[in-house]
Structure formats: C-alpha cells, structure tokens
C-alpha cells in the first residue's frame, strides 16, 4: 500500500498526540481570555517547531494569528485551519 508508512508513523505517535490534545483542551481559551488563547498558540508553536515548522505571527487586533509552514515548496500542499478559542468563559 502506498500510504502504509504514513499510517504507521501516525499509529506510533498516538499516545503523544493524545497527550498534546488533552493539554490543549484543558487550557481555558474563551474568546475574551486573550492569555488563554496565547497559551494555546504557544503550545501549538512549541510542538510545531519540534517538527521543523516555520512560524509567522499575524497581528489582527485584538488577536494575533499563528501561521505555520512546513515544506512550502512541496508539490502537494495541505491547508489545515483551526481556532485557539473555546466557548467556555474564564473562571
């Protein structure tokens, strides 16, 4: 199979991916909680840098967007979009 190596790569990292996901979902990042949003972004940035991603911060007051790139000249590109805020207010 053409993609079996990629699937095995992901299977071998299931535990670390779940650990990161749990860390992210436990950060209070309500839309009005800018500190929480920044913590989510910094957590993602720290992980992405370990994967060799290039980062750019884009200011769009009151928020700042985090843009990550890896292999920008690869023949196939994938766009992943997400958000760093949640619906729960800061306690």
PDB file of N, CA and C in Angstrom:
ATOM      1  N   UNK A   1       0.833  -1.189   0.000  1.00  0.00           N
ATOM      2  CA  UNK A   1       0.000   0.000   0.000  1.00  0.00           C
ATOM      3  C   UNK A   1       0.873   1.246   0.000  1.00  0.00           C
ATOM      4  N   UNK A   2       0.442   2.214  -0.724  1.00  0.00           N
ATOM      5  CA  UNK A   2       1.210   3.439  -0.919  1.00  0.00           C
ATOM      6  C   UNK A   2       1.369   4.257   0.364  1.00  0.00           C
ATOM      7  N   UNK A   3       0.351   4.298   1.216  1.00  0.00           N
ATOM      8  CA  UNK A   3       0.375   5.183   2.376  1.00  0.00           C
ATOM      9  C   UNK A   3       0.600   4.458   3.701  1.00  0.00           C
ATOM     10  N   UNK A   4       0.937   3.185   3.670  1.00  0.00           N
ATOM     11  CA  UNK A   4       1.067   2.414   4.901  1.00  0.00           C
ATOM     12  C   UNK A   4       2.157   2.978   5.822  1.00  0.00           C
ATOM     13  N   UNK A   5       3.250   3.474   5.265  1.00  0.00           N
ATOM     14  CA  UNK A   5       4.295   4.056   6.107  1.00  0.00           C
ATOM     15  C   UNK A   5       3.792   5.282   6.863  1.00  0.00           C
ATOM     16  N   UNK A   6       2.979   6.079   6.206  1.00  0.00           N
ATOM     17  CA  UNK A   6       2.428   7.269   6.859  1.00  0.00           C
ATOM     18  C   UNK A   6       1.448   6.879   7.964  1.00  0.00           C
ATOM     19  N   UNK A   7       0.641   5.866   7.701  1.00  0.00           N
ATOM     20  CA  UNK A   7      -0.302   5.406   8.720  1.00  0.00           C
ATOM     21  C   UNK A   7       0.435   4.814   9.914  1.00  0.00           C
ATOM     22  N   UNK A   8       1.490   4.075   9.649  1.00  0.00           N
ATOM     23  CA  UNK A   8       2.299   3.519  10.740  1.00  0.00           C
ATOM     24  C   UNK A   8       2.955   4.638  11.544  1.00  0.00           C
ATOM     25  N   UNK A   9       3.423   5.675  10.864  1.00  0.00           N
ATOM     26  CA  UNK A   9       4.020   6.828  11.530  1.00  0.00           C
ATOM     27  C   UNK A   9       3.030   7.420  12.538  1.00  0.00           C
ATOM     28  N   UNK A  10       1.782   7.600  12.112  1.00  0.00           N
ATOM     29  CA  UNK A  10       0.753   8.152  12.995  1.00  0.00           C
ATOM     30  C   UNK A  10       0.411   7.180  14.125  1.00  0.00           C
ATOM     31  N   UNK A  11       0.273   5.910  13.799  1.00  0.00           N
ATOM     32  CA  UNK A  11      -0.027   4.907  14.830  1.00  0.00           C
ATOM     33  C   UNK A  11       1.025   4.907  15.927  1.00  0.00           C
ATOM     34  N   UNK A  12       2.265   5.069  15.555  1.00  0.00           N
ATOM     35  CA  UNK A  12       3.359   5.037  16.525  1.00  0.00           C
ATOM     36  C   UNK A  12       3.390   6.286  17.399  1.00  0.00           C
ATOM     37  N   UNK A  13       2.634   7.300  17.050  1.00  0.00           N
ATOM     38  CA  UNK A  13       2.635   8.543  17.814  1.00  0.00           C
ATOM     39  C   UNK A  13       1.281   8.842  18.466  1.00  0.00           C
ATOM     40  N   UNK A  14       0.426   7.845  18.498  1.00  0.00           N
ATOM     41  CA  UNK A  14      -0.914   8.050  19.046  1.00  0.00           C
ATOM     42  C   UNK A  14      -0.877   8.590  20.477  1.00  0.00           C
ATOM     43  N   UNK A  15      -0.070   8.010  21.330  1.00  0.00           N
ATOM     44  CA  UNK A  15      -0.029   8.435  22.732  1.00  0.00           C
ATOM     45  C   UNK A  15       0.428   9.887  22.870  1.00  0.00           C
ATOM     46  N   UNK A  16       1.474  10.276  22.142  1.00  0.00           N
ATOM     47  CA  UNK A  16       1.961  11.653  22.250  1.00  0.00           C
ATOM     48  C   UNK A  16       0.948  12.643  21.656  1.00  0.00           C
ATOM     49  N   UNK A  17       0.239  12.244  20.608  1.00  0.00           N
ATOM     50  CA  UNK A  17      -0.779  13.126  20.028  1.00  0.00           C
ATOM     51  C   UNK A  17      -1.945  13.313  20.994  1.00  0.00           C
ATOM     52  N   UNK A  18      -2.349  12.245  21.676  1.00  0.00           N
ATOM     53  CA  UNK A  18      -3.426  12.358  22.653  1.00  0.00           C
ATOM     54  C   UNK A  18      -3.002  13.209  23.851  1.00  0.00           C
ATOM     55  N   UNK A  19      -1.757  13.087  24.263  1.00  0.00           N
ATOM     56  CA  UNK A  19      -1.244  13.901  25.361  1.00  0.00           C
ATOM     57  C   UNK A  19      -1.308  15.385  25.000  1.00  0.00           C
ATOM     58  N   UNK A  20      -0.880  15.722  23.791  1.00  0.00           N
ATOM     59  CA  UNK A  20      -0.939  17.115  23.334  1.00  0.00           C
ATOM     60  C   UNK A  20      -2.386  17.601  23.264  1.00  0.00           C
ATOM     61  N   UNK A  21      -3.272  16.782  22.722  1.00  0.00           N
ATOM     62  CA  UNK A  21      -4.676  17.167  22.614  1.00  0.00           C
ATOM     63  C   UNK A  21      -5.277  17.428  23.994  1.00  0.00           C
ATOM     64  N   UNK A  22      -5.009  16.555  24.955  1.00  0.00           N
ATOM     65  CA  UNK A  22      -5.520  16.753  26.320  1.00  0.00           C
ATOM     66  C   UNK A  22      -4.987  18.048  26.923  1.00  0.00           C
ATOM     67  N   UNK A  23      -3.716  18.327  26.686  1.00  0.00           N
ATOM     68  CA  UNK A  23      -3.127  19.566  27.201  1.00  0.00           C
ATOM     69  C   UNK A  23      -3.845  20.777  26.606  1.00  0.00           C
ATOM     70  N   UNK A  24      -4.100  20.749  25.312  1.00  0.00           N
ATOM     71  CA  UNK A  24      -4.746  21.876  24.642  1.00  0.00           C
ATOM     72  C   UNK A  24      -6.182  22.087  25.102  1.00  0.00           C
ATOM     73  N   UNK A  25      -6.954  21.014  25.224  1.00  0.00           N
ATOM     74  CA  UNK A  25      -8.361  21.177  25.584  1.00  0.00           C
ATOM     75  C   UNK A  25      -8.538  21.571  27.049  1.00  0.00           C
ATOM     76  N   UNK A  26      -7.508  21.412  27.846  1.00  0.00           N
ATOM     77  CA  UNK A  26      -7.600  21.807  29.250  1.00  0.00           C
ATOM     78  C   UNK A  26      -7.137  23.245  29.500  1.00  0.00           C
ATOM     79  N   UNK A  27      -6.792  23.952  28.448  1.00  0.00           N
ATOM     80  CA  UNK A  27      -6.445  25.376  28.574  1.00  0.00           C
ATOM     81  C   UNK A  27      -7.720  26.185  28.379  1.00  0.00           C
ATOM     82  N   UNK A  28      -8.041  27.024  29.343  1.00  0.00           N
ATOM     83  CA  UNK A  28      -9.211  27.879  29.198  1.00  0.00           C
ATOM     84  C   UNK A  28      -8.873  28.985  28.204  1.00  0.00           C
ATOM     85  N   UNK A  29      -9.511  28.932  27.055  1.00  0.00           N
ATOM     86  CA  UNK A  29      -9.198  29.901  25.999  1.00  0.00           C
ATOM     87  C   UNK A  29     -10.469  30.517  25.422  1.00  0.00           C
ATOM     88  N   UNK A  30     -11.349  30.958  26.319  1.00  0.00           N
ATOM     89  CA  UNK A  30     -12.557  31.650  25.866  1.00  0.00           C
ATOM     90  C   UNK A  30     -12.163  32.831  24.984  1.00  0.00           C
ATOM     91  N   UNK A  31     -13.010  33.206  24.080  1.00  0.00           N
ATOM     92  CA  UNK A  31     -12.731  34.281  23.126  1.00  0.00           C
ATOM     93  C   UNK A  31     -12.225  35.549  23.809  1.00  0.00           C
ATOM     94  N   UNK A  32     -12.737  35.859  24.985  1.00  0.00           N
ATOM     95  CA  UNK A  32     -12.313  37.066  25.703  1.00  0.00           C
ATOM     96  C   UNK A  32     -11.074  36.839  26.563  1.00  0.00           C
ATOM     97  N   UNK A  33     -10.612  35.605  26.683  1.00  0.00           N
ATOM     98  CA  UNK A  33      -9.453  35.265  27.507  1.00  0.00           C
ATOM     99  C   UNK A  33      -8.204  35.236  26.613  1.00  0.00           C
ATOM    100  N   UNK A  34      -7.661  36.405  26.334  1.00  0.00           N
ATOM    101  CA  UNK A  34      -6.527  36.502  25.410  1.00  0.00           C
ATOM    102  C   UNK A  34      -5.305  35.752  25.929  1.00  0.00           C
ATOM    103  N   UNK A  35      -5.101  35.719  27.253  1.00  0.00           N
ATOM    104  CA  UNK A  35      -3.973  34.972  27.807  1.00  0.00           C
ATOM    105  C   UNK A  35      -4.112  33.479  27.514  1.00  0.00           C
ATOM    106  N   UNK A  36      -5.326  32.961  27.635  1.00  0.00           N
ATOM    107  CA  UNK A  36      -5.569  31.550  27.342  1.00  0.00           C
ATOM    108  C   UNK A  36      -5.355  31.237  25.867  1.00  0.00           C
ATOM    109  N   UNK A  37      -5.813  32.120  25.003  1.00  0.00           N
ATOM    110  CA  UNK A  37      -5.616  31.926  23.556  1.00  0.00           C
ATOM    111  C   UNK A  37      -4.131  31.923  23.226  1.00  0.00           C
ATOM    112  N   UNK A  38      -3.386  32.855  23.822  1.00  0.00           N
ATOM    113  CA  UNK A  38      -1.933  32.898  23.574  1.00  0.00           C
ATOM    114  C   UNK A  38      -1.249  31.628  24.074  1.00  0.00           C
ATOM    115  N   UNK A  39      -1.721  31.092  25.197  1.00  0.00           N
ATOM    116  CA  UNK A  39      -1.139  29.856  25.719  1.00  0.00           C
ATOM    117  C   UNK A  39      -1.396  28.688  24.769  1.00  0.00           C
ATOM    118  N   UNK A  40      -2.591  28.619  24.194  1.00  0.00           N
ATOM    119  CA  UNK A  40      -2.885  27.586  23.188  1.00  0.00           C
ATOM    120  C   UNK A  40      -1.944  27.754  21.998  1.00  0.00           C
ATOM    121  N   UNK A  41      -1.804  28.977  21.510  1.00  0.00           N
ATOM    122  CA  UNK A  41      -0.931  29.235  20.359  1.00  0.00           C
ATOM    123  C   UNK A  41       0.519  28.877  20.683  1.00  0.00           C
ATOM    124  N   UNK A  42       0.984  29.247  21.865  1.00  0.00           N
ATOM    125  CA  UNK A  42       2.374  28.954  22.245  1.00  0.00           C
ATOM    126  C   UNK A  42       2.592  27.447  22.364  1.00  0.00           C
ATOM    127  N   UNK A  43       1.592  26.730  22.867  1.00  0.00           N
ATOM    128  CA  UNK A  43       1.692  25.276  22.986  1.00  0.00           C
ATOM    129  C   UNK A  43       1.789  24.636  21.607  1.00  0.00           C
ATOM    130  N   UNK A  44       0.948  25.099  20.699  1.00  0.00           N
ATOM    131  CA  UNK A  44       0.990  24.579  19.324  1.00  0.00           C
ATOM    132  C   UNK A  44       2.311  24.957  18.662  1.00  0.00           C
ATOM    133  N   UNK A  45       2.749  26.195  18.852  1.00  0.00           N
ATOM    134  CA  UNK A  45       4.008  26.643  18.259  1.00  0.00           C
ATOM    135  C   UNK A  45       5.178  25.808  18.759  1.00  0.00           C
ATOM    136  N   UNK A  46       5.228  25.552  20.041  1.00  0.00           N
ATOM    137  CA  UNK A  46       6.311  24.758  20.611  1.00  0.00           C
ATOM    138  C   UNK A  46       6.360  23.370  19.977  1.00  0.00           C
ATOM    139  N   UNK A  47       5.209  22.767  19.823  1.00  0.00           N
ATOM    140  CA  UNK A  47       5.149  21.437  19.202  1.00  0.00           C
ATOM    141  C   UNK A  47       5.537  21.513  17.721  1.00  0.00           C
ATOM    142  N   UNK A  48       5.041  22.519  17.022  1.00  0.00           N
ATOM    143  CA  UNK A  48       5.310  22.658  15.584  1.00  0.00           C
ATOM    144  C   UNK A  48       6.790  22.917  15.312  1.00  0.00           C
ATOM    145  N   UNK A  49       7.433  23.685  16.166  1.00  0.00           N
ATOM    146  CA  UNK A  49       8.860  23.942  15.979  1.00  0.00           C
ATOM    147  C   UNK A  49       9.662  22.649  16.108  1.00  0.00           C
ATOM    148  N   UNK A  50       9.212  21.768  16.993  1.00  0.00           N
ATOM    149  CA  UNK A  50       9.853  20.467  17.124  1.00  0.00           C
ATOM    150  C   UNK A  50       9.707  19.613  15.877  1.00  0.00           C
ATOM    151  N   UNK A  51       8.724  19.948  15.049  1.00  0.00           N
ATOM    152  CA  UNK A  51       8.510  19.237  13.785  1.00  0.00           C
ATOM    153  C   UNK A  51       9.179  19.948  12.607  1.00  0.00           C
ATOM    154  N   UNK A  52       9.867  21.043  12.906  1.00  0.00           N
ATOM    155  CA  UNK A  52      10.577  21.771  11.855  1.00  0.00           C
ATOM    156  C   UNK A  52       9.726  22.775  11.096  1.00  0.00           C
ATOM    157  N   UNK A  53       8.630  23.218  11.676  1.00  0.00           N
ATOM    158  CA  UNK A  53       7.765  24.197  11.004  1.00  0.00           C
ATOM    159  C   UNK A  53       8.318  25.609  11.156  1.00  0.00           C
ATOM    160  N   UNK A  54       8.052  26.423  10.150  1.00  0.00           N
ATOM    161  CA  UNK A  54       8.366  27.850  10.206  1.00  0.00           C
ATOM    162  C   UNK A  54       7.122  28.571  10.715  1.00  0.00           C
ATOM    163  N   UNK A  55       7.324  29.575  11.552  1.00  0.00           N
ATOM    164  CA  UNK A  55       6.167  30.276  12.110  1.00  0.00           C
ATOM    165  C   UNK A  55       6.190  31.757  11.770  1.00  0.00           C
ATOM    166  N   UNK A  56       4.990  32.319  11.664  1.00  0.00           N
ATOM    167  CA  UNK A  56       4.799  33.746  11.453  1.00  0.00           C
ATOM    168  C   UNK A  56       3.624  34.180  12.312  1.00  0.00           C
ATOM    169  N   UNK A  57       3.788  35.333  12.982  1.00  0.00           N
ATOM    170  CA  UNK A  57       2.687  35.910  13.750  1.00  0.00           C
ATOM    171  C   UNK A  57       2.049  37.011  12.918  1.00  0.00           C
ATOM    172  N   UNK A  58       0.722  36.998  12.807  1.00  0.00           N
ATOM    173  CA  UNK A  58      -0.014  37.981  12.036  1.00  0.00           C
ATOM    174  C   UNK A  58      -0.924  38.738  12.997  1.00  0.00           C
ATOM    175  N   UNK A  59      -0.690  40.031  13.136  1.00  0.00           N
ATOM    176  CA  UNK A  59      -1.479  40.836  14.074  1.00  0.00           C
ATOM    177  C   UNK A  59      -2.807  41.248  13.447  1.00  0.00           C
ATOM    178  N   UNK A  60      -3.884  40.900  14.131  1.00  0.00           N
ATOM    179  CA  UNK A  60      -5.238  41.291  13.744  1.00  0.00           C
ATOM    180  C   UNK A  60      -5.969  41.679  15.028  1.00  0.00           C
ATOM    181  N   UNK A  61      -5.661  42.871  15.590  1.00  0.00           N
ATOM    182  CA  UNK A  61      -6.158  43.250  16.918  1.00  0.00           C
ATOM    183  C   UNK A  61      -7.642  42.949  17.094  1.00  0.00           C
ATOM    184  N   UNK A  62      -8.034  42.425  18.263  1.00  0.00           N
ATOM    185  CA  UNK A  62      -7.210  42.238  19.456  1.00  0.00           C
ATOM    186  C   UNK A  62      -6.447  40.911  19.470  1.00  0.00           C
ATOM    187  N   UNK A  63      -6.613  40.113  18.448  1.00  0.00           N
ATOM    188  CA  UNK A  63      -5.963  38.804  18.423  1.00  0.00           C
ATOM    189  C   UNK A  63      -4.726  38.813  17.533  1.00  0.00           C
ATOM    190  N   UNK A  64      -3.918  37.798  17.696  1.00  0.00           N
ATOM    191  CA  UNK A  64      -2.778  37.584  16.824  1.00  0.00           C
ATOM    192  C   UNK A  64      -2.897  36.165  16.288  1.00  0.00           C
ATOM    193  N   UNK A  65      -2.771  36.014  14.986  1.00  0.00           N
ATOM    194  CA  UNK A  65      -2.884  34.706  14.342  1.00  0.00           C
ATOM    195  C   UNK A  65      -1.509  34.054  14.245  1.00  0.00           C
ATOM    196  N   UNK A  66      -1.487  32.752  14.368  1.00  0.00           N
ATOM    197  CA  UNK A  66      -0.256  31.979  14.213  1.00  0.00           C
ATOM    198  C   UNK A  66      -0.322  31.223  12.898  1.00  0.00           C
ATOM    199  N   UNK A  67       0.639  31.480  12.034  1.00  0.00           N
ATOM    200  CA  UNK A  67       0.715  30.800  10.740  1.00  0.00           C
ATOM    201  C   UNK A  67       1.931  29.876  10.781  1.00  0.00           C
ATOM    202  N   UNK A  68       1.732  28.623  10.432  1.00  0.00           N
ATOM    203  CA  UNK A  68       2.819  27.638  10.420  1.00  0.00           C
ATOM    204  C   UNK A  68       2.976  27.088   9.012  1.00  0.00           C
ATOM    205  N   UNK A  69       4.226  26.864   8.622  1.00  0.00           N
ATOM    206  CA  UNK A  69       4.520  26.282   7.308  1.00  0.00           C
ATOM    207  C   UNK A  69       5.571  25.201   7.460  1.00  0.00           C
ATOM    208  N   UNK A  70       5.414  24.161   6.668  1.00  0.00           N
ATOM    209  CA  UNK A  70       6.434  23.133   6.574  1.00  0.00           C
ATOM    210  C   UNK A  70       6.476  22.687   5.118  1.00  0.00           C
ATOM    211  N   UNK A  71       7.675  22.598   4.594  1.00  0.00           N
ATOM    212  CA  UNK A  71       7.883  22.185   3.202  1.00  0.00           C
ATOM    213  C   UNK A  71       7.065  23.034   2.221  1.00  0.00           C
ATOM    214  N   UNK A  72       7.268  24.356   2.212  1.00  0.00           N
ATOM    215  CA  UNK A  72       6.457  25.233   1.358  1.00  0.00           C
ATOM    216  C   UNK A  72       6.637  24.979  -0.139  1.00  0.00           C
ATOM    217  N   UNK A  73       7.679  24.281  -0.528  1.00  0.00           N
ATOM    218  CA  UNK A  73       7.897  24.018  -1.960  1.00  0.00           C
ATOM    219  C   UNK A  73       7.514  22.598  -2.361  1.00  0.00           C
ATOM    220  N   UNK A  74       6.881  21.864  -1.462  1.00  0.00           N
ATOM    221  CA  UNK A  74       6.440  20.502  -1.782  1.00  0.00           C
ATOM    222  C   UNK A  74       5.423  20.556  -2.928  1.00  0.00           C
ATOM    223  N   UNK A  75       5.387  19.545  -3.782  1.00  0.00           N
ATOM    224  CA  UNK A  75       4.482  19.577  -4.930  1.00  0.00           C
ATOM    225  C   UNK A  75       3.002  19.510  -4.550  1.00  0.00           C
ATOM    226  N   UNK A  76       2.693  18.962  -3.381  1.00  0.00           N
ATOM    227  CA  UNK A  76       1.318  18.915  -2.900  1.00  0.00           C
ATOM    228  C   UNK A  76       1.262  19.679  -1.589  1.00  0.00           C
ATOM    229  N   UNK A  77       0.247  20.528  -1.458  1.00  0.00           N
ATOM    230  CA  UNK A  77       0.091  21.346  -0.259  1.00  0.00           C
ATOM    231  C   UNK A  77      -1.224  20.983   0.429  1.00  0.00           C
ATOM    232  N   UNK A  78      -1.192  21.038   1.758  1.00  0.00           N
ATOM    233  CA  UNK A  78      -2.395  20.793   2.552  1.00  0.00           C
ATOM    234  C   UNK A  78      -2.593  22.004   3.458  1.00  0.00           C
ATOM    235  N   UNK A  79      -3.807  22.498   3.519  1.00  0.00           N
ATOM    236  CA  UNK A  79      -4.138  23.625   4.380  1.00  0.00           C
ATOM    237  C   UNK A  79      -4.951  23.096   5.559  1.00  0.00           C
ATOM    238  N   UNK A  80      -4.438  23.324   6.760  1.00  0.00           N
ATOM    239  CA  UNK A  80      -5.165  22.992   7.983  1.00  0.00           C
ATOM    240  C   UNK A  80      -5.498  24.299   8.671  1.00  0.00           C
ATOM    241  N   UNK A  81      -6.748  24.476   9.036  1.00  0.00           N
ATOM    242  CA  UNK A  81      -7.183  25.702   9.680  1.00  0.00           C
ATOM    243  C   UNK A  81      -7.853  25.326  10.998  1.00  0.00           C
ATOM    244  N   UNK A  82      -7.561  26.094  12.022  1.00  0.00           N
ATOM    245  CA  UNK A  82      -8.182  25.835  13.311  1.00  0.00           C
ATOM    246  C   UNK A  82      -8.352  27.129  14.072  1.00  0.00           C
ATOM    247  N   UNK A  83      -8.887  27.035  15.256  1.00  0.00           N
ATOM    248  CA  UNK A  83      -9.018  28.214  16.099  1.00  0.00           C
ATOM    249  C   UNK A  83      -8.546  27.861  17.501  1.00  0.00           C
ATOM    250  N   UNK A  84      -8.097  28.869  18.223  1.00  0.00           N
ATOM    251  CA  UNK A  84      -7.487  28.648  19.529  1.00  0.00           C
ATOM    252  C   UNK A  84      -8.426  28.993  20.678  1.00  0.00           C
ATOM    253  N   UNK A  85      -9.639  29.442  20.388  1.00  0.00           N
ATOM    254  CA  UNK A  85     -10.539  29.791  21.475  1.00  0.00           C
ATOM    255  C   UNK A  85     -11.597  28.717  21.679  1.00  0.00           C
ATOM    256  N   UNK A  86     -12.209  28.737  22.862  1.00  0.00           N
ATOM    257  CA  UNK A  86     -13.273  27.797  23.207  1.00  0.00           C
ATOM    258  C   UNK A  86     -14.520  28.587  23.580  1.00  0.00           C
ATOM    259  N   UNK A  87     -15.586  27.893  23.889  1.00  0.00           N
ATOM    260  CA  UNK A  87     -16.831  28.562  24.240  1.00  0.00           C
ATOM    261  C   UNK A  87     -16.962  28.807  25.737  1.00  0.00           C
ATOM    262  N   UNK A  88     -16.045  28.277  26.527  1.00  0.00           N
ATOM    263  CA  UNK A  88     -16.168  28.388  27.987  1.00  0.00           C
ATOM    264  C   UNK A  88     -15.489  29.631  28.510  1.00  0.00           C
ATOM    265  N   UNK A  89     -16.189  30.387  29.339  1.00  0.00           N
ATOM    266  CA  UNK A  89     -15.650  31.596  29.942  1.00  0.00           C
ATOM    267  C   UNK A  89     -14.580  31.251  30.972  1.00  0.00           C
ATOM    268  N   UNK A  90     -13.664  32.206  31.161  1.00  0.00           N
ATOM    269  CA  UNK A  90     -12.626  32.082  32.186  1.00  0.00           C
ATOM    270  C   UNK A  90     -13.299  32.071  33.557  1.00  0.00           C
ATOM    271  N   UNK A  91     -12.891  31.125  34.401  1.00  0.00           N
ATOM    272  CA  UNK A  91     -13.491  31.022  35.741  1.00  0.00           C
ATOM    273  C   UNK A  91     -12.851  31.982  36.706  1.00  0.00           C
TER     274      UNK A  91
END
